C-alpha positions as semicolon CSV with decimal commas, in nm:
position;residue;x (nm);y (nm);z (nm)
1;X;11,985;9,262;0,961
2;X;12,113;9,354;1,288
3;X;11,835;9,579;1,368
4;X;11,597;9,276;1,301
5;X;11,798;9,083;1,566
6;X;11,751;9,363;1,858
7;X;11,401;9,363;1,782
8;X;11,394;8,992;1,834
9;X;11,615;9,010;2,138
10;X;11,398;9,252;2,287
11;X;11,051;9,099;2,204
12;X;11,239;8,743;2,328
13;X;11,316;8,936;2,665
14;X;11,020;9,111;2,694
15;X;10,837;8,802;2,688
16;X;11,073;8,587;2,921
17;X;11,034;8,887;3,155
18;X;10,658;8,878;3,153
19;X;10,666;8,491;3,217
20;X;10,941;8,497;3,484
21;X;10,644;8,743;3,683
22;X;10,351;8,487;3,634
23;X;10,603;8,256;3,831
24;X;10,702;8,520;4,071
25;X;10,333;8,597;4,141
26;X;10,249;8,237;4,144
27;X;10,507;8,197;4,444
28;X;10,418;8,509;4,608
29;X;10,046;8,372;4,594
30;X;10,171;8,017;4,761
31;X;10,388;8,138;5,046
32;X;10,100;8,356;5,148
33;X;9,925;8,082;5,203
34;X;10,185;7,865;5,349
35;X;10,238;8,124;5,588
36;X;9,890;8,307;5,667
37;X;9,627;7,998;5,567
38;X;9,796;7,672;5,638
39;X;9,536;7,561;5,908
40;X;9,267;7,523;5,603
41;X;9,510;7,470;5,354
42;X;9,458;7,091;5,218
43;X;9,689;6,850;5,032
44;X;9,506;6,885;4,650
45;X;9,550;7,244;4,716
46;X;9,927;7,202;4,767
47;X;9,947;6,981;4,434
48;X;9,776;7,229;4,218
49;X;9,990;7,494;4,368
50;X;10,317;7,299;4,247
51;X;10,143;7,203;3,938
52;X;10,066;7,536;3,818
53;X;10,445;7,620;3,916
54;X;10,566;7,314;3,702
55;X;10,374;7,410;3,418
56;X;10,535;7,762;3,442
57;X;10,873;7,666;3,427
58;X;10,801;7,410;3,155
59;X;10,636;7,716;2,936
60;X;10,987;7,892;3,015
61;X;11,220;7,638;2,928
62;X;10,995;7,570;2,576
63;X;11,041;7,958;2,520
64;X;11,399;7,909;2,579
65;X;11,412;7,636;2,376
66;X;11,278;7,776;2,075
67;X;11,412;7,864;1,732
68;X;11,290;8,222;1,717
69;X;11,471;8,290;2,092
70;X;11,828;8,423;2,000
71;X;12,086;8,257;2,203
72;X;12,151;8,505;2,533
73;X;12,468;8,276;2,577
74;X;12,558;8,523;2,325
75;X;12,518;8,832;2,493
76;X;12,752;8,999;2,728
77;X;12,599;9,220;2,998
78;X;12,892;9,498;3,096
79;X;12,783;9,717;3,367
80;X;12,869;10,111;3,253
81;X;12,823;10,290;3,619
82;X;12,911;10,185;3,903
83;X;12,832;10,400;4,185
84;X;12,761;10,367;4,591
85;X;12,510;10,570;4,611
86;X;12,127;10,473;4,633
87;X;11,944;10,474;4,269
88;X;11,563;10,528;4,292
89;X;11,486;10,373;3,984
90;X;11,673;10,067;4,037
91;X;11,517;9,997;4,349
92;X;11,171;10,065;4,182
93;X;11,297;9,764;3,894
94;X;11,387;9,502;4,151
95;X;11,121;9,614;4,411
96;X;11,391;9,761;4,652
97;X;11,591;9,403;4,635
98;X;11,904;9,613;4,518
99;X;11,887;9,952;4,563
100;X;12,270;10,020;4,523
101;X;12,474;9,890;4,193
102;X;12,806;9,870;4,394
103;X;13,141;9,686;4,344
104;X;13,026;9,470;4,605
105;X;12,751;9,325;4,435
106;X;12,808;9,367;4,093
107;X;13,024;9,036;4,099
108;X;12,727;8,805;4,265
109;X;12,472;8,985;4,040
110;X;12,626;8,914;3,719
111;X;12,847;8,595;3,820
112;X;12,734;8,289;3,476
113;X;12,952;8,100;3,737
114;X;12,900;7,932;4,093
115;X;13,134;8,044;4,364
116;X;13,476;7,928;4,388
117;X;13,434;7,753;4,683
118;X;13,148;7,570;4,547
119;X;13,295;7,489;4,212
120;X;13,570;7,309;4,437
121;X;13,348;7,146;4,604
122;X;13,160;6,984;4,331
123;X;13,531;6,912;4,178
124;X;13,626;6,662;4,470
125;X;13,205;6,514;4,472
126;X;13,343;6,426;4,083
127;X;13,653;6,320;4,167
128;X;13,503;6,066;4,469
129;X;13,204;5,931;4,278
130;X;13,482;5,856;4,003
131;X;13,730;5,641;4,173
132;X;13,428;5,445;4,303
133;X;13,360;5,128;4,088
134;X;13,048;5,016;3,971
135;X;13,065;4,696;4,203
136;X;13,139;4,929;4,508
137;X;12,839;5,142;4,366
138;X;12,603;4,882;4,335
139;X;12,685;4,744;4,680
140;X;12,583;5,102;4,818
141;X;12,283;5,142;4,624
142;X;12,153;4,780;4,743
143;X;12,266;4,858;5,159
144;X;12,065;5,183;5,091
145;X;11,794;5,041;4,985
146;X;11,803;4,796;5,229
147;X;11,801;5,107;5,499
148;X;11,510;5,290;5,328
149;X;11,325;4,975;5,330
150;X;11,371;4,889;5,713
151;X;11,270;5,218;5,822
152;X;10,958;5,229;5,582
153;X;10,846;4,937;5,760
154;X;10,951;5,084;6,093
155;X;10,714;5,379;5,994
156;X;10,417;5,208;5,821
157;X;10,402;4,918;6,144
158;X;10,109;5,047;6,440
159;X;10,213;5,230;6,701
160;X;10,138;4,943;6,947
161;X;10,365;4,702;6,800
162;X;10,688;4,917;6,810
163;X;10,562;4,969;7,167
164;X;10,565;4,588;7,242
165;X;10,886;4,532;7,055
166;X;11,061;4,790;7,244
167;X;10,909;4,649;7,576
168;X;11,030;4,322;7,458
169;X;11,404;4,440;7,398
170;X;11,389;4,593;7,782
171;X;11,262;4,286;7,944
172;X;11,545;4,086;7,787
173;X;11,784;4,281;7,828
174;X;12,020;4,229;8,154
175;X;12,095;4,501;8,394
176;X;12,308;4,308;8,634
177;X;12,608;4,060;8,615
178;X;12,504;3,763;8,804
179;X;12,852;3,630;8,870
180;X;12,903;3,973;9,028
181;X;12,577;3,910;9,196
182;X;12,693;3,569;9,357
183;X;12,990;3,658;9,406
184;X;12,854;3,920;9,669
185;X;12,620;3,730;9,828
186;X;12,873;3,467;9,917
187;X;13,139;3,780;10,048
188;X;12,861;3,882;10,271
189;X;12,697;3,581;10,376
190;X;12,999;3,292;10,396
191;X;13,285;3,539;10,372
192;X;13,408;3,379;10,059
193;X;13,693;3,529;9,897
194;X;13,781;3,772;10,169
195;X;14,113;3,785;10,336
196;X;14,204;3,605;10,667
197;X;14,474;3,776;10,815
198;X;14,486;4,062;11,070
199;X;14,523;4,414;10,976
200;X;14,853;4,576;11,108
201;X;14,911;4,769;11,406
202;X;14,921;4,767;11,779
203;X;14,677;4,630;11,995
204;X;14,567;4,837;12,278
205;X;14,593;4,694;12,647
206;X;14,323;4,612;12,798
207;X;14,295;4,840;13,137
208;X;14,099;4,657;13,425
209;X;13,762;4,719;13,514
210;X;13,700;4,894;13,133
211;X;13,525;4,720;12,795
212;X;13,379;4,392;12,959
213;X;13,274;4,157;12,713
214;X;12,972;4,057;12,815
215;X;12,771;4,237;13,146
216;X;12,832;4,008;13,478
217;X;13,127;3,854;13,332
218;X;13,485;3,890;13,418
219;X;13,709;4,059;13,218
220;X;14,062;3,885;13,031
221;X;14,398;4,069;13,080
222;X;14,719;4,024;12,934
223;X;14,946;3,801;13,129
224;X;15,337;3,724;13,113
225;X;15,500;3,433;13,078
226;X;15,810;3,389;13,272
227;X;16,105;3,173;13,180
228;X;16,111;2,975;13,478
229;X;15,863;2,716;13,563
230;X;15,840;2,790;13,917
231;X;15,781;3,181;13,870
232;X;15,419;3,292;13,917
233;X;15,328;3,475;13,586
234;X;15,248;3,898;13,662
235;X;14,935;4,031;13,518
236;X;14,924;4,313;13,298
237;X;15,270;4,317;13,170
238;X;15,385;4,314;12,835
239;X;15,425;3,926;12,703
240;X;15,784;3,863;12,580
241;X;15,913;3,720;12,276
242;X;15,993;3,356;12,270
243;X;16,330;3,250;12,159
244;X;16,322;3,124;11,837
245;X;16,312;2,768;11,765
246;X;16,222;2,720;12,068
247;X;15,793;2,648;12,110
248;X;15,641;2,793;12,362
249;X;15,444;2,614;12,658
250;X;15,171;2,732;12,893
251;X;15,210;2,660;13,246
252;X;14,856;2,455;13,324
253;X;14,751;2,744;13,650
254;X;14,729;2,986;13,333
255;X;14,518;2,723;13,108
256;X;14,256;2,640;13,426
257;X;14,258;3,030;13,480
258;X;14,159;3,083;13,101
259;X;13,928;2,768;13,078
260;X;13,736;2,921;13,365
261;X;13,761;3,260;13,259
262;X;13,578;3,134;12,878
263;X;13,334;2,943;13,050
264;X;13,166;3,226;13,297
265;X;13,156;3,383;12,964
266;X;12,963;3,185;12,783
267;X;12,594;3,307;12,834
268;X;12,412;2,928;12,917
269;X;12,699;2,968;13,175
270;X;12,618;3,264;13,371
């Protein structure tokens, strides 16, 4: 009896070993052409290429499947040597894939279970999907949808209307403020909004003979104001400070003096 069931486990692997090559040549067969004839390579030519790839894997899964196969869930693989150093023959079997059965790769070569790190990761995908409701689920499945089917219209419309729409969303859009906008124009035209008081500091004296306003004209100087009504007022002294609340008043030989001086100044006057 249990020399029956090696045979069987040895003609099952035999044959999953022979079928498991018609796929690897299969895919060896498509890359090359992938990779060396893709210029003439066609779309039917890609489909029968998966097809006859689908079909394989369907013939495996059948031979899997069947009653005859015994169950390899069954059988335990336990590695006897371990060693670091190069085998020949090994290399020859997996067509120099693995040329060294090593501590280092006897774990990922005989692993029946994903990584830790990926088992986690597919613990907290669970977990999520879950806590989610079927409400909540539905809603994301329908705004999904509703994504897939904007941008398969976005793809399937002509190149020359997503040109004119997008020409259409530029021209609309504004690239100025236009209260900023009038709100210049009337600073630099009507001085609206600035500020109408006199920046701080000292005014310079004006020397005579230097910065005439106008060419030909005569020039204004600083006078002073004495307290007295009969003193003659001195030119180009400092003016002093009136008393406070007391106004001050110009003696009328300075305000014929100015009135002159403004009207040889004035060019229709000249």
């Amino acid at each position: 009896m249990q020399q029956r069931e090696e045979k069987q486990l040895e003609a099952s692997v035999e044959s999953l070993i022979s079928r498991v090559a018609h796929v690897k040549n299969a895919l060896h067969s498509f890359i090359y052409k992938l990779e060396n004839e893709y210029d003439r390579l066609t779309w039917p030519s890609v489909l029968d290429n998966f097809a006859l790839l689908s079909g394989q894997l369907n013939t495996i899964n059948k031979l899997l499947k069947n009653e005859k196969t015994p169950s390899y869930r069954s059988q335990v693989i336990i590695p006897l040597l371990l060693s670091p150093d190069r085998d020949d023959d090994l290399a020859k079997l997996t067509e120099q894939r693995v040329p060294v059965f090593s501590h280092e790769i006897v774990p990922d070569y005989l692993r029946t279970k994903p990584d830790p790190e990926v088992e986690e990761q597919e613990k907290q995908l669970s977990a999520e999907a879950a806590r989610i409701g079927p409400e909540m689920a539905q809603k994301q499945i329908q705004t999904l949808n509703k994504l897939c089917s904007g941008l398969l219209e976005k793809l399937n419309n002509p190149r020359d209307e997503r040109e004119a729409e997008t020409a259409a969303l530029r021209q609309n859009k504004p690239s100025f403020n236009p209260t900023d906008t009038n709100a210049l124009v009337g600073a630099v035209a009507f001085g609206k909004g600035l500020s109408k008081c006199r920046p701080p500091g000292p005014v310079a004296p004006g020397l005579p003979g230097q910065g005439p306003m106008m060419s030909g004209g005569p020039t204004l100087q600083q006078v002073t104001i004495g307290g007295g009504s009969g003193q003659q007022p001195s030119m180009g002294g400092p003016v002093p400070q009136q008393q406070q609340g007391q106004p001050g008043k110009m003696p009328s030989s300075i305000k014929t003096n100015i009135k002159s001086a403004s009207g040889s100044m004035h060019p229709y006057n000249r």
